[in-house]
Coordinates of C-alpha atoms and ligand atoms in Angstrom, one line a residue:
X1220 CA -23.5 10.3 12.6
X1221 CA -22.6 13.7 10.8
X1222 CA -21.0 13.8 7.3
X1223 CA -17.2 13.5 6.6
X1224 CA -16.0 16.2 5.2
X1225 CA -13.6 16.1 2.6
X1226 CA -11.3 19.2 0.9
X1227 CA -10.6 18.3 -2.9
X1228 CA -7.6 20.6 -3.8
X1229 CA -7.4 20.7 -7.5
X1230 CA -4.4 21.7 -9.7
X1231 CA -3.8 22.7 -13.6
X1232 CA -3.4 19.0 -15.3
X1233 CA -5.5 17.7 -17.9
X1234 CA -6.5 14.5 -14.7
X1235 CA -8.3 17.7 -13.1
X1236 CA -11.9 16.5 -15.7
X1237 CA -11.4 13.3 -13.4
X1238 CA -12.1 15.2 -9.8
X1239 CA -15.1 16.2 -11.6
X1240 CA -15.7 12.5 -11.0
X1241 CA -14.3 11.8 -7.5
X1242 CA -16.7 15.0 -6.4
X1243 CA -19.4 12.9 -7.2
X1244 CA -18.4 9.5 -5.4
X1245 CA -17.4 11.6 -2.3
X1246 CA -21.2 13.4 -2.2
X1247 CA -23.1 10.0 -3.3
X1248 CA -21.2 8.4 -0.7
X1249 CA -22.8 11.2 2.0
X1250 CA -19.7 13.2 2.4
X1251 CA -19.7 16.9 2.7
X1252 CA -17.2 18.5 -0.2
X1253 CA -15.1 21.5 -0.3
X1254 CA -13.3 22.4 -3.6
X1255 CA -10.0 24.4 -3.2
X1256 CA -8.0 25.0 -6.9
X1257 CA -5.5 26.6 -8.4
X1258 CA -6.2 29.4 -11.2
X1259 CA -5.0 27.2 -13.8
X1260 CA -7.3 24.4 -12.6
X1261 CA -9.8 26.6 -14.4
X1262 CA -8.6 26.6 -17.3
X1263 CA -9.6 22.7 -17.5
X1264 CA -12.9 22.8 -15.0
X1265 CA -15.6 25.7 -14.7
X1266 CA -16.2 27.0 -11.2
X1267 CA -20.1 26.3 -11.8
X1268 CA -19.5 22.8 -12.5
X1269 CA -17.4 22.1 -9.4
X1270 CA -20.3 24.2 -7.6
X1271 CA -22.7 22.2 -8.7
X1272 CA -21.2 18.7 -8.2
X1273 CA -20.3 19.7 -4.7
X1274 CA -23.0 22.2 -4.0
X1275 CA -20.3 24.4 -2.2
X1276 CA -19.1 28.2 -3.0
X1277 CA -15.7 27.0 -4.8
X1278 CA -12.3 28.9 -3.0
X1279 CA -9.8 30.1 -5.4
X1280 CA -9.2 33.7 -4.8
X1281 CA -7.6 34.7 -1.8
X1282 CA -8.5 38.1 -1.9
X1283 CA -12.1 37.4 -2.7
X1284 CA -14.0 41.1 -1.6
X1285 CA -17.1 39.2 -1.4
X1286 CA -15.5 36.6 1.6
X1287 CA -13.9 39.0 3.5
X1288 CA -15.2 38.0 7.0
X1289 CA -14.0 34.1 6.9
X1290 CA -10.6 33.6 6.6
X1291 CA -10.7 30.6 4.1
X1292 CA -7.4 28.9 4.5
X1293 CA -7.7 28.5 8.0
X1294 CA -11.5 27.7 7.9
X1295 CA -11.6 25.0 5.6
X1296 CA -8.4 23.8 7.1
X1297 CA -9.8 23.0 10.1
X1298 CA -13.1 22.2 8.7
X1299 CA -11.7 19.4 6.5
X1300 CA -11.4 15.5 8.4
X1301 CA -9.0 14.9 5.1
X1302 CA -7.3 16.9 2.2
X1303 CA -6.9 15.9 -1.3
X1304 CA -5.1 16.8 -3.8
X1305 CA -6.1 15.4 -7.3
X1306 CA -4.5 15.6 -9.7
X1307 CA -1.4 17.2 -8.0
X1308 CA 1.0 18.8 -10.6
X1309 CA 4.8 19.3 -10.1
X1310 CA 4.1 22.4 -8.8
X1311 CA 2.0 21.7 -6.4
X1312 CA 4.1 19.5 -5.1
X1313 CA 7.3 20.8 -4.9
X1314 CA 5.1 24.1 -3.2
X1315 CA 4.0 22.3 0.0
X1316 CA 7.0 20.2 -0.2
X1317 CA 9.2 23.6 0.4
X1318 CA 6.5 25.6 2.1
X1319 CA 5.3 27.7 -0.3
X1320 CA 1.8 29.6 0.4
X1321 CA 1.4 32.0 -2.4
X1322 CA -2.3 30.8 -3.4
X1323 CA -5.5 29.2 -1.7
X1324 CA -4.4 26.2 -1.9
X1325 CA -0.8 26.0 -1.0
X1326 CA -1.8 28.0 1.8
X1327 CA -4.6 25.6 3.1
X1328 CA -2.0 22.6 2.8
X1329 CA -0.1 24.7 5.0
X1330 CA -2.8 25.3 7.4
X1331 CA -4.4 22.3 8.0
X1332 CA -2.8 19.1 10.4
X1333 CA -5.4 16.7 8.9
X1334 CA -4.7 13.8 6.7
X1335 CA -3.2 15.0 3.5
X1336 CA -3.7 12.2 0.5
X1337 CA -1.4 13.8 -2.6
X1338 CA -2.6 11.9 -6.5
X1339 CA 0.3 13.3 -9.0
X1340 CA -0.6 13.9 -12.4
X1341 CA 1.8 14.9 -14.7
X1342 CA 4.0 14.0 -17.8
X1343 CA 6.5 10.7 -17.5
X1344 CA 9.4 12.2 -17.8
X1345 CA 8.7 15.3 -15.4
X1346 CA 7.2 13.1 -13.2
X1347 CA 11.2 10.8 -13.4
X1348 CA 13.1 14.0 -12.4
X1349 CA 14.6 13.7 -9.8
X1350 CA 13.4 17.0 -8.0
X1351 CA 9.8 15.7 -8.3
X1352 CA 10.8 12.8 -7.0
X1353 CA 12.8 14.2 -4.0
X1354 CA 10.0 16.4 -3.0
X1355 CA 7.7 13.2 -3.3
X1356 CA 10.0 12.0 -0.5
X1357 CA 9.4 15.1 1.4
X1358 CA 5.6 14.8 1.1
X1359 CA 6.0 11.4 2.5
X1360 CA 8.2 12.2 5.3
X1361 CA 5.7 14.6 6.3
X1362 CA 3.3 12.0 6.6
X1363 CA 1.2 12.8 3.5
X1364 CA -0.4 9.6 1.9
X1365 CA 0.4 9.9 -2.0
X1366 CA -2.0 8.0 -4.0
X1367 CA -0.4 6.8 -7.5
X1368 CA 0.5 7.9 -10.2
X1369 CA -0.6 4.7 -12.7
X1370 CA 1.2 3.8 -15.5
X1371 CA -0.3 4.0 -19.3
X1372 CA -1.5 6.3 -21.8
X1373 CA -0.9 10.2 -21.8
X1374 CA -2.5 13.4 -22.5
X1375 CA 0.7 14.1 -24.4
X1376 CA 0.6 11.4 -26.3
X1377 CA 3.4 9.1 -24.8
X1378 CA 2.8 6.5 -22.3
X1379 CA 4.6 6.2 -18.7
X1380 CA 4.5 6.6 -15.1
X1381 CA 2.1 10.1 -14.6
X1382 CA -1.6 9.1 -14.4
X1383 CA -3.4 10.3 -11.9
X1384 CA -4.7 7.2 -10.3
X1385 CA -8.8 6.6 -11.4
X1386 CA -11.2 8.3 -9.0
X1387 CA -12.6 5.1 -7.7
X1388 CA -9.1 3.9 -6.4
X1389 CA -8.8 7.2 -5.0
X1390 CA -12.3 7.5 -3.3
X1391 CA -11.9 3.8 -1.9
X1392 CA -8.0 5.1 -0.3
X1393 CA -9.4 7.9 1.4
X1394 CA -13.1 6.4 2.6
X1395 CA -11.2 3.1 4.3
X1396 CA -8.9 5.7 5.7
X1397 CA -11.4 7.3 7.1
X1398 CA -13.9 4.9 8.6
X1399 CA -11.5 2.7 10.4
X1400 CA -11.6 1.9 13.7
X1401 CA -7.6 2.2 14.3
X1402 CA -7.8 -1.2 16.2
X1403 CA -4.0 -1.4 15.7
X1404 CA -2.7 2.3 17.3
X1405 CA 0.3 1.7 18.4
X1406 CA 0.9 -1.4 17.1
X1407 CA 4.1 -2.5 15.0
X1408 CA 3.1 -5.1 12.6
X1409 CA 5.8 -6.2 10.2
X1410 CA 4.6 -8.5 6.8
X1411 CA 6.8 -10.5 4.4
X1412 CA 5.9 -10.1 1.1
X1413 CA 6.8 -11.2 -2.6
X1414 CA 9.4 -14.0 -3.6
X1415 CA 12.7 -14.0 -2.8
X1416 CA 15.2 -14.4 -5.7
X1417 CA 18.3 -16.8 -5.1
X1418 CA 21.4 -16.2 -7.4
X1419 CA 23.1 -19.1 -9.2
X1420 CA 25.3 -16.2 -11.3
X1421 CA 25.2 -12.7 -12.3
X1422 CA 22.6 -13.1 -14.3
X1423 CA 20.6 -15.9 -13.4
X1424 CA 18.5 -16.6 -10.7
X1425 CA 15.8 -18.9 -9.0
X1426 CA 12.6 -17.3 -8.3
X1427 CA 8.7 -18.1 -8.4
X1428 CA 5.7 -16.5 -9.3
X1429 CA 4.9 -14.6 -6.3
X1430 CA 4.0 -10.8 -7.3
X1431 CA 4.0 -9.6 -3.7
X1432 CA 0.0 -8.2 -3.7
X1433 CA -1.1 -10.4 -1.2
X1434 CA 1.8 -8.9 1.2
X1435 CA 1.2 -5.6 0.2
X1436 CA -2.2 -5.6 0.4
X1437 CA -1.8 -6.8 4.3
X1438 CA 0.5 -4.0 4.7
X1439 CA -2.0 -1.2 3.8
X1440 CA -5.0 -2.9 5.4
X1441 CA -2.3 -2.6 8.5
X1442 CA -1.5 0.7 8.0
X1443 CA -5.2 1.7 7.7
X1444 CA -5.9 0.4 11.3
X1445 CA -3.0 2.5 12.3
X1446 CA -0.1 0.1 13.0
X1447 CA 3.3 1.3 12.3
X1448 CA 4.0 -1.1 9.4
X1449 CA 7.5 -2.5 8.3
X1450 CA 6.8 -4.8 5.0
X1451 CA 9.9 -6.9 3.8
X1452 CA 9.5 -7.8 0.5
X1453 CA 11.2 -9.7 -1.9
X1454 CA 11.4 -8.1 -6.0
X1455 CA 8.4 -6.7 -7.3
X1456 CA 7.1 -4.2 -9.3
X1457 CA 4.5 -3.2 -6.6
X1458 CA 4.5 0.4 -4.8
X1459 CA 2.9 1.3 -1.4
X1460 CA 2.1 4.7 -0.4
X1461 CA 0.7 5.0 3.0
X1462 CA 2.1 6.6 5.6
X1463 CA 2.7 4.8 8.1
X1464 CA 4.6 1.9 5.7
X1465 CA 8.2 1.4 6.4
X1466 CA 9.3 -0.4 2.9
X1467 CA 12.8 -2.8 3.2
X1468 CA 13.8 -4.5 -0.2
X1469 CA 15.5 -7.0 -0.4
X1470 CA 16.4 -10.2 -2.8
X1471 CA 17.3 -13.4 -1.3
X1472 CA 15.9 -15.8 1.5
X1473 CA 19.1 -14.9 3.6
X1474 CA 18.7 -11.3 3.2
X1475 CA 14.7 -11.6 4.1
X1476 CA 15.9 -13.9 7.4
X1477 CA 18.1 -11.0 8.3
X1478 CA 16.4 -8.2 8.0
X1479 CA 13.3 -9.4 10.0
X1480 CA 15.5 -11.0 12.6
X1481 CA 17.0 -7.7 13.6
X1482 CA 13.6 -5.8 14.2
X1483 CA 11.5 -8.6 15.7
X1484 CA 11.6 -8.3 19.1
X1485 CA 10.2 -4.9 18.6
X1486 CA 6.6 -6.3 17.1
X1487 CA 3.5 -6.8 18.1
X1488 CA 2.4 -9.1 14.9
X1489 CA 4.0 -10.4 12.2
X1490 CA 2.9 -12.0 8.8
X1491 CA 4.6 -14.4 7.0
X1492 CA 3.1 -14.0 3.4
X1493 CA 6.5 -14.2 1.8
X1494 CA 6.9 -17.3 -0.8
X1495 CA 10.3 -17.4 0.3
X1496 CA 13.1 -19.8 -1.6
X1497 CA 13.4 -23.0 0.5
X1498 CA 16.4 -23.9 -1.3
X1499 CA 19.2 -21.4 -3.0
X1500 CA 22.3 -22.3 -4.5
X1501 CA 24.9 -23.7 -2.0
X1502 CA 27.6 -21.0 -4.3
X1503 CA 26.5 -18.3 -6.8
X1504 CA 29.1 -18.2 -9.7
X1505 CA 31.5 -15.5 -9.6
X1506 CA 30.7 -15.1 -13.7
X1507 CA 28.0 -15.8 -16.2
X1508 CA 27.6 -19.8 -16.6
X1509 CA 29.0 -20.4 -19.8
X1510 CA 27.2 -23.5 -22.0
X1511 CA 30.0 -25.8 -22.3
X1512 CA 29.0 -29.0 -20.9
X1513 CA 25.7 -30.6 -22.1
X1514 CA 24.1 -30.4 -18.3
X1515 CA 24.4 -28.4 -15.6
X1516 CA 23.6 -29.8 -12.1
X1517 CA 23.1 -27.3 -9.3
X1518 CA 24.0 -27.7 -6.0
X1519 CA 21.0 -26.6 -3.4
X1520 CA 20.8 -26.1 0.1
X1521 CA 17.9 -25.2 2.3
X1522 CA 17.5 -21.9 3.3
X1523 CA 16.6 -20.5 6.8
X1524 CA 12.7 -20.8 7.9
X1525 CA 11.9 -17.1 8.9
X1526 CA 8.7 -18.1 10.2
X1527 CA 10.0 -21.3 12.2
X1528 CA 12.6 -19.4 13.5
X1529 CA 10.1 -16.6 14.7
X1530 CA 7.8 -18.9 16.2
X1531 CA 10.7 -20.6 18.1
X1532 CA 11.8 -17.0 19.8
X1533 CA 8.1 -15.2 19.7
X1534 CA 7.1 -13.9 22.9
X1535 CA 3.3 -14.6 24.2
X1536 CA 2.0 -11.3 23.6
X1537 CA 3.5 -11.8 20.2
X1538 CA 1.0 -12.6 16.8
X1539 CA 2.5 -14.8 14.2
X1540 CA 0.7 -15.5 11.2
X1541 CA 1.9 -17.8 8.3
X1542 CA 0.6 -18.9 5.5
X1543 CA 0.7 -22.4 4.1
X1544 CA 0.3 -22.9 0.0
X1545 CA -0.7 -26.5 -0.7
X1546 CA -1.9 -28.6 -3.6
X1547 CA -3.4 -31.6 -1.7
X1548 CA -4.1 -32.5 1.9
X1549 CA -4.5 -29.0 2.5
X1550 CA -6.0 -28.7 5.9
X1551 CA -3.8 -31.8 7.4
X1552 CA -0.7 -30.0 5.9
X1553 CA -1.3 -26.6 6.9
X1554 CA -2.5 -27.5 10.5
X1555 CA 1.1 -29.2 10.7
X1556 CA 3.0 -26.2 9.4
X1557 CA 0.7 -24.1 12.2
X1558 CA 2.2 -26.5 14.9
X1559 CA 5.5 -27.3 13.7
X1560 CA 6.5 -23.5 12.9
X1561 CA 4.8 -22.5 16.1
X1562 CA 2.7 -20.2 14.3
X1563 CA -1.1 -18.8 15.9
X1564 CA -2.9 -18.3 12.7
X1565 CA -1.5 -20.3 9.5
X1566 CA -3.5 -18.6 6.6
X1567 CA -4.1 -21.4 3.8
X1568 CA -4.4 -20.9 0.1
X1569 CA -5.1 -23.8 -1.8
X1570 CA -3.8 -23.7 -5.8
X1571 CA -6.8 -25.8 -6.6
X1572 CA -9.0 -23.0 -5.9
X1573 CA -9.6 -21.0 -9.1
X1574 CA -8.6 -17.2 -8.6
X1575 CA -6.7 -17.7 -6.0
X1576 CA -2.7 -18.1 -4.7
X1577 CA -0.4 -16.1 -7.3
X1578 CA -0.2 -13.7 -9.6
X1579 CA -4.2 -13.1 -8.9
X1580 CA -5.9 -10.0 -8.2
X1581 CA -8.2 -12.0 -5.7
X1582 CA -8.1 -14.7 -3.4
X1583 CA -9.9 -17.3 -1.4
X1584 CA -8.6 -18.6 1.8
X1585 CA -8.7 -20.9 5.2
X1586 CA -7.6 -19.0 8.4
X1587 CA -6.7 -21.8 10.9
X1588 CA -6.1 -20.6 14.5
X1589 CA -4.2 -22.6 17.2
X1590 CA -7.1 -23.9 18.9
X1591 CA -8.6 -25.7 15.7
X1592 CA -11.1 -22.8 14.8
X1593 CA -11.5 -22.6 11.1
X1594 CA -12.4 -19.1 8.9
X1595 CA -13.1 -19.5 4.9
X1596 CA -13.5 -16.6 2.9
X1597 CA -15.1 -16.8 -0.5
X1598 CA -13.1 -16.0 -3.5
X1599 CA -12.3 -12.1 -3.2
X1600 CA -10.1 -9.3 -3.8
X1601 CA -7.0 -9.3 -2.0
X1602 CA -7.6 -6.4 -0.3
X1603 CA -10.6 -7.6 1.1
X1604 CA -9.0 -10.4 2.4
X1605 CA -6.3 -8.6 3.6
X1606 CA -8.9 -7.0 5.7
X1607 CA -10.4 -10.0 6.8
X1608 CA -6.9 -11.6 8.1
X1609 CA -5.9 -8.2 10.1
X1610 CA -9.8 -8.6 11.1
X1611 CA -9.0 -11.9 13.0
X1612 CA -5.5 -10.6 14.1
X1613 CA -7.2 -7.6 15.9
X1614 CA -9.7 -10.3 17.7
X1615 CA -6.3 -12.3 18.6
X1616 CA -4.8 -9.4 19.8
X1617 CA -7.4 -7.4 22.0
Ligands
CTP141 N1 8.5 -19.5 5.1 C1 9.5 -18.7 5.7 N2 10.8 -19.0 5.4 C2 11.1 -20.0 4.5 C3 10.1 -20.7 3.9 C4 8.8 -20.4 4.2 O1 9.3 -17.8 6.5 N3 12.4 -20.2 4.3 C5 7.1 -19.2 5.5 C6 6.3 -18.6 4.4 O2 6.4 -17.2 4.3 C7 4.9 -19.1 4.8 C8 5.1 -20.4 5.5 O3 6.5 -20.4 5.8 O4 4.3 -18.2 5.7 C9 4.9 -21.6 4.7 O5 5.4 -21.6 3.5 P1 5.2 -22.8 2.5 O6 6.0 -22.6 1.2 O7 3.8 -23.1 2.3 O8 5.8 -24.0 3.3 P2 7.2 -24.6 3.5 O9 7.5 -24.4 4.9 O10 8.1 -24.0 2.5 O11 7.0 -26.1 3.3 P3 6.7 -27.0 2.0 O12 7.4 -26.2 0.9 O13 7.3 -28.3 2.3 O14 5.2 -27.1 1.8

């Protein structure tokens, strides 16, 4: 098989030393690289370094006498199998956002109809306007995957939302994009995700742990195979930024019922990874609970089972995947959930597993299908579990 090849556009932030890096894991991984930047990317990186980490003639100048038989934009543009821009600065941004083509770069982004994976880089604060923001939108819309920013320390000192996300992270977005088989073209999967919060008053709620990861790790695996992805998800402080994700919020077990209701019928798969509320408040109190009495008792009632009430409606050539969190009997009480919601996969995740079930970067997990096969991962990261479960699906849905 020939090399990938990958264009790295890079702009004028201090992140730009970090492409140095993501050079280096795209050519060790046997990629091809193509280095497009900006003239004040070189005030931060020297064109022989970039030529030597990619051991490619670097494109910058436009009007380059030397190059006047190739028409660079539109060469590399079509030479590329993905564009990336890292770090991407305001400017940048807001440029191909607009369609702007006033330097090499700009005018490649223009050019090309590959993949287009954007890495901002810039101050907090500049990064919060709500320009950038809007033309972060735009990029979106227009199907570019943006990658980041992370939160934490500064070049300027302060500490925020503006990172460029670490070269790794990058490297690892753009590679599984890349080698995927797109099993799921065509596909709409929708995913629950996170906890749901149920109000007792305007200030209070019930909640649990759940940070949403596992849901949102299921989403991009999704998305990778190229499903058209609608993730549901309860409060969290998680982002996603591929594509083809279709992000609904929500808050409570009612609102999560609702909004997946309405768009089922339209799926091909759906995963219940949700730790949704099985009780809420039977009223939420008009104003804050005052401390009056010396005990409080709350009234409860049981909420709606998405997943049962899926299972009851679903359609043969319909997937439905739960997943079952136990503390004992876990088999026995997850194959029961599998029959009594109706579901064809229930995905189990036992709490007395260490590293695994909430607020974990990694999991460990039973798959248990309808007809009584069993799949058990080892402890791993949630994305490569994620990958594992839409692995199965794909097999469940050829
Ligand atoms: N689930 C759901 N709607 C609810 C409750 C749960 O869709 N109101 C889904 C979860 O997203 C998960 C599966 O049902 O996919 C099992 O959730 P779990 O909490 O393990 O089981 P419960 O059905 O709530 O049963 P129990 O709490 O008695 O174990």
């Amino acid at each position: 098989m020939s090399a990938k090849h990958i264009v790295i556009g890079i702009t004028g932030g201090i992140a730009a030393y970090k492409s140095l890096f993501l050079i280096r894991l795209f050519k060790s991984n046997g990629y091809e690289v193509k280095v497009v930047t900006t003239r004040n990317a070189l005030e931060f990186v020297t064109p022989l370094t970039i030529e030597t980490l990619s051991q490619n003639k670097l494109y910058c100048d436009m009007f380059d006498p030397a190059e006047t038989r190739d028409v660079h934009h539109i060469s590399m543009a079509d030479w590329a199998d993905c564009v990336i821009v890292a770090p991407a600065t305001a400017n940048i941004i807001g440029k191909y956002a607009h369609g702007i083509a006033d330097d090499a770069l700009s005018t490649m982004l223009l050019a090309t109809r590959k993949p287009i994976f954007i890495a901002p880089a810039m101050n907090d604060k500049m990064f919060e306007d709500i320009s950038v923001q809007h033309n972060i939108e735009l990029l979106r819309q227009k199907g570019c995957h943006i990658i980041g920013p992370q939160s934490g320390f500064l070049a300027c000192g302060s500490s925020g939302t503006g990172r460029m996300e670490e070269p790794e992270k990058i490297f690892e977005t753009v590679h599984r994009h890349l080698n995927s088989s797109q099993r799921l073209a065509g596909k709409k999967v929708m995913i629950t995700a996170g906890p749901t919060y149920e109000p007792i008053d305007p200030v209070r709620f019930i909640g649990n742990h759940s940070s949403g990861l596992m849901g949102f790790c299921l989403a991009e695996a999704a998305a990778d195979e190229g499903a058209e992805v609608t993730l549901v998800t309860g409060p969290t402080h998680l982002t996603c930024q591929h594509a083809n994700i279709h992000r609904v919020d929500v808050q409570t077990a009612e609102q999560m019922f609702q909004q997946c209701i309405q768009i089922v019928d339209n799926q091909d798969i759906m995963i219940m990874s949700a730790a949704v509320a099985d009780f809420t408040p039977a009223q939420t109190a008009p104003e804050k609970i005052k401390k009056e009495h010396d005990s409080l008792d709350l009234h409860l009632v049981k909420t709606k089972d998405i997943l049962a009430t899926i299972g009851k409606q679903k359609r043969e050539n319909q997937l439905l995947i739960g997943f079952a969190l136990e503390t004992e009997n876990e088999i026995e009480n997850a194959t029961r959930k599998l029959h009594t919601k109706n579901a064809d996969v229930i995905v189990l995740n036992s709490l007395r597993d260490k590293g695994a079930g909430f607020g974990t970067a990694t999991n460990k997990v039973r798959m248990i299908t309808r007809d009584g096969k069993t799949f058990e991962s080892e402890l791993k990261d949630k994305h490569a579990i994620a990958r594992d479960i839409l692995d199965l699906a794909c097999d469940l849905t050829q």
